XYZ file of C-alpha atoms in Angstrom:
273
model
C 36.128 41.679 -40.685
C 33.725 39.624 -42.615
C 32.537 38.299 -39.692
C 31.721 41.980 -38.112
C 29.997 42.969 -41.420
C 27.389 39.734 -41.229
C 26.673 40.335 -38.029
C 26.167 44.174 -38.417
C 23.975 43.338 -41.147
C 21.895 40.623 -39.126
C 21.387 43.549 -36.385
C 20.169 45.650 -38.996
C 17.870 43.335 -40.262
C 16.393 42.402 -36.678
C 16.218 46.159 -35.910
C 13.888 46.677 -39.097
C 11.801 43.850 -38.697
C 11.270 44.989 -34.861
C 10.252 48.159 -36.040
C 7.885 47.074 -38.633
C 6.479 43.996 -37.425
C 6.460 44.155 -33.525
C 3.623 41.946 -32.935
C 5.293 39.096 -35.457
C 8.472 39.469 -33.355
C 7.120 39.407 -30.062
C 4.876 36.163 -30.983
C 7.763 34.399 -32.063
C 10.144 35.322 -29.178
C 6.870 34.464 -27.019
C 6.512 31.017 -28.348
C 10.392 30.302 -28.135
C 10.287 31.133 -24.567
C 7.392 28.966 -23.925
C 8.999 26.159 -25.727
C 12.402 26.088 -24.026
C 10.665 26.639 -20.640
C 8.457 23.391 -21.445
C 11.366 21.629 -22.674
C 13.376 22.499 -19.426
C 10.377 21.640 -17.222
C 9.825 18.438 -18.391
C 13.590 17.398 -18.522
C 13.593 18.369 -14.936
C 10.543 15.973 -14.271
C 12.011 13.094 -16.171
C 15.398 13.127 -14.262
C 13.399 13.198 -10.983
C 11.337 10.365 -11.788
C 14.340 8.204 -12.791
C 16.243 8.644 -9.813
C 13.064 8.107 -6.936
C 14.167 5.995 -4.412
C 17.465 4.953 -6.118
C 19.657 6.728 -3.475
C 18.216 4.030 -0.882
C 21.467 2.280 0.104
C 21.282 -1.700 -0.366
C 17.980 -1.780 -1.856
C 18.654 -5.052 -4.114
C 16.319 -7.537 -2.992
C 13.831 -4.981 -1.346
C 10.514 -5.369 -2.456
C 6.761 -3.479 -1.811
C 4.301 -6.314 -1.694
C 1.003 -4.911 -3.236
C -2.319 -6.330 -3.001
C -4.696 -7.056 -5.746
C -8.359 -7.544 -4.787
C -11.417 -8.900 -7.003
C -14.521 -9.675 -6.452
C -16.395 -12.396 -8.706
C -17.259 -10.795 -12.024
C -14.853 -7.647 -11.499
C -11.937 -6.722 -12.633
C -8.940 -6.768 -10.114
C -7.814 -3.735 -8.347
C -4.477 -3.087 -7.581
C -3.241 -0.939 -4.400
C -0.183 0.030 -3.059
C -1.074 -1.175 -0.117
C -1.105 -5.118 1.386
C -3.098 -6.824 4.376
C -1.102 -6.468 7.425
C -2.289 -9.912 8.442
C 0.057 -11.129 5.347
C 3.170 -10.472 7.886
C 2.115 -12.894 10.499
C 4.341 -15.875 9.965
C 6.102 -14.486 6.783
C 9.570 -14.901 8.007
C 8.959 -18.435 9.393
C 6.817 -19.892 6.172
C 9.003 -18.433 3.805
C 13.113 -18.727 4.772
C 13.916 -16.708 1.892
C 12.647 -13.460 3.371
C 15.155 -12.264 5.108
C 13.427 -9.180 7.364
C 10.049 -7.853 6.956
C 8.182 -4.875 8.478
C 5.021 -3.277 8.047
C 4.831 0.590 7.818
C 1.421 1.393 9.306
C 0.931 5.452 9.274
C -1.376 7.106 11.967
C -2.183 10.245 13.432
C -1.233 11.266 16.893
C -1.572 14.444 19.124
C 1.619 15.864 20.364
C 2.576 18.712 22.231
C 4.905 21.393 20.368
C 6.375 24.038 22.639
C 3.056 23.831 24.694
C 0.634 23.771 22.475
C -1.374 20.490 21.035
C -0.438 19.787 17.547
C -1.370 16.934 15.102
C 1.556 14.650 14.006
C 1.931 12.180 11.398
C 3.633 9.188 12.830
C 4.642 5.608 11.257
C 4.232 2.261 13.411
C 6.815 -0.058 11.696
C 8.235 -3.288 12.954
C 11.974 -3.701 14.160
C 13.494 -4.803 11.159
C 12.000 -1.708 9.352
C 15.632 0.047 8.800
C 17.243 -3.375 7.932
C 15.072 -3.655 5.035
C 14.527 0.348 3.702
C 18.076 1.107 4.847
C 17.575 4.828 5.412
C 21.168 6.172 6.704
C 20.786 7.695 10.579
C 22.393 10.675 11.323
C 22.820 9.645 15.145
C 21.448 6.510 16.894
C 20.898 3.304 15.751
C 18.506 1.214 13.838
C 18.373 -1.264 16.939
C 16.319 1.435 18.809
C 12.842 0.289 17.162
C 13.633 -3.242 18.844
C 12.688 -1.498 22.142
C 8.829 -1.029 23.012
C 9.046 2.634 23.485
C 11.836 3.317 20.557
C 11.230 6.152 18.157
C 13.264 7.388 15.021
C 12.729 10.759 13.963
C 13.367 12.754 11.092
C 15.972 15.497 11.202
C 13.159 18.181 10.598
C 11.301 16.678 13.629
C 14.189 16.887 15.604
C 14.862 20.341 15.199
C 11.239 21.355 15.320
C 10.516 19.716 18.455
C 13.940 19.706 20.204
C 16.219 22.643 18.614
C 18.678 19.991 17.167
C 19.493 16.572 16.185
C 21.908 15.985 18.748
C 19.610 17.859 21.836
C 16.609 15.116 20.329
C 18.658 11.889 21.549
C 17.002 10.250 24.588
C 14.219 13.031 24.627
C 10.824 11.756 25.526
C 7.801 12.497 22.872
C 4.491 12.229 24.772
C 1.913 11.131 21.788
C -1.834 10.690 22.140
C -2.842 7.896 19.249
C -6.419 6.634 19.285
C -6.970 7.902 22.508
C -3.876 5.795 24.050
C -1.487 8.220 25.828
C 1.985 7.068 25.349
C 5.407 7.758 25.755
C 8.605 7.057 23.473
C 12.116 8.124 23.698
C 14.036 9.156 20.830
C 16.753 6.484 20.182
C 17.864 7.754 16.696
C 17.602 10.853 14.026
C 17.286 10.134 10.425
C 19.766 11.666 8.155
C 18.216 14.169 5.580
C 16.119 12.354 3.380
C 16.016 13.451 -0.440
C 13.185 15.064 -2.256
C 13.090 12.375 -4.371
C 11.776 9.437 -2.100
C 8.366 7.903 -2.190
C 8.208 7.778 1.763
C 9.320 10.306 3.995
C 9.050 8.873 7.670
C 8.456 11.471 10.541
C 8.412 9.768 13.461
C 8.988 5.827 13.321
C 7.514 4.279 16.333
C 8.139 0.704 17.798
C 4.315 -0.970 17.190
C 2.922 -1.595 20.349
C 0.506 -4.930 21.170
C -2.459 -2.859 21.020
C -1.957 -1.411 17.603
C -1.076 -5.021 16.129
C -4.772 -5.900 18.027
C -6.552 -3.364 15.602
C -8.848 -5.116 13.072
C -7.022 -3.523 10.282
C -4.151 -6.160 11.190
C -6.347 -9.021 11.905
C -8.423 -9.015 8.479
C -7.209 -10.276 5.198
C -9.531 -8.041 3.118
C -8.569 -4.768 5.003
C -5.211 -2.569 3.849
C -4.017 0.482 5.717
C -0.455 0.805 5.054
C 2.855 -0.710 3.292
C 4.745 -4.284 3.682
C 8.487 -4.359 2.749
C 10.174 -7.497 2.398
C 13.833 -7.838 1.988
C 14.920 -11.510 0.026
C 17.411 -13.393 -0.822
C 19.628 -12.210 -3.690
C 18.748 -15.030 -5.663
C 15.514 -14.891 -5.269
C 13.468 -13.193 -8.294
C 10.037 -11.086 -8.521
C 8.481 -13.793 -10.057
C 9.579 -16.770 -7.514
C 8.834 -14.350 -4.771
C 5.046 -13.932 -6.153
C 4.719 -17.523 -6.576
C 5.586 -18.231 -2.921
C 3.422 -15.361 -1.639
C 0.516 -16.686 -3.452
C 1.107 -20.321 -1.867
C 1.638 -18.769 1.613
C -1.772 -17.140 1.255
C -3.533 -19.902 0.014
C -2.501 -21.860 2.951
C -3.232 -18.959 5.552
C -6.443 -16.805 4.197
C -8.560 -19.931 3.898
C -11.561 -18.316 5.075
C -11.224 -15.119 3.369
C -11.078 -16.596 -0.135
C -13.940 -19.104 0.723
C -16.131 -16.012 1.125
C -15.500 -14.821 -2.202
C -12.481 -12.671 -1.629
C -9.908 -12.635 -4.659
C -6.574 -11.787 -3.011
C -3.194 -11.974 -5.039
C 0.268 -9.943 -4.598
C 2.745 -7.924 -6.803
C 6.264 -7.198 -5.289
C 6.923 -3.927 -6.570
C 10.990 -3.359 -6.187
C 12.028 -0.688 -4.044
C 13.270 1.610 -6.750
C 10.085 1.290 -9.226
C 7.514 2.113 -6.420
C 7.126 5.488 -7.436
C 6.039 4.565 -10.920
């Protein structure tokens, strides 16, 4: 009974307050609602940020190599990309690197249900899915070892071919940088969670003409990402030191003309920060 009497008293006082001071009540309710909404939004954002990329399997020992460029008398600028030139001879020179791959975004023209459309694609090396181990729904990672190999996202499989199963073995006709190319779908990625930094659309085996582009030959040019998988005992500090020695030994001509190049390995789980 006491609880009912207290509740009734509180309710009557609340009604009296609403009748006598409606503006005051409305402002307080509005402020409370705004505060709770802001708290819930910030909580959702913080939870999302802390789980970014952490779902990717076997990510221990996987790093994105960032480049830091510096000219004489200027502060160094860090980029979430690396010169593709760094990839050459990397595995043979640094045995602690188990596998490595470039991730080179490009724009292609494709035919979708009889209509020409612009399509994002990503050229990668054969080891890409051994480094960043996105799960496959169908097919196998070895598909990228074939010169015409393509692995597509589930969305692309449905968009172009109707289903993931129907996509397997289908041919993608693409025009990239005025090169007419035919790729065969060798695999379909499993769904990739939203909390992921890179979302591949169409992974393509990297042709020779792409590797002959200036962006792949020059130390001072960055256009995409470089991922490496190292031995479990290799620390980021050790990897940085070894990469610096590699650059010093191989990028002499670039360094001599005043180019300052440094690297910063970023753990896969930290690349979204």
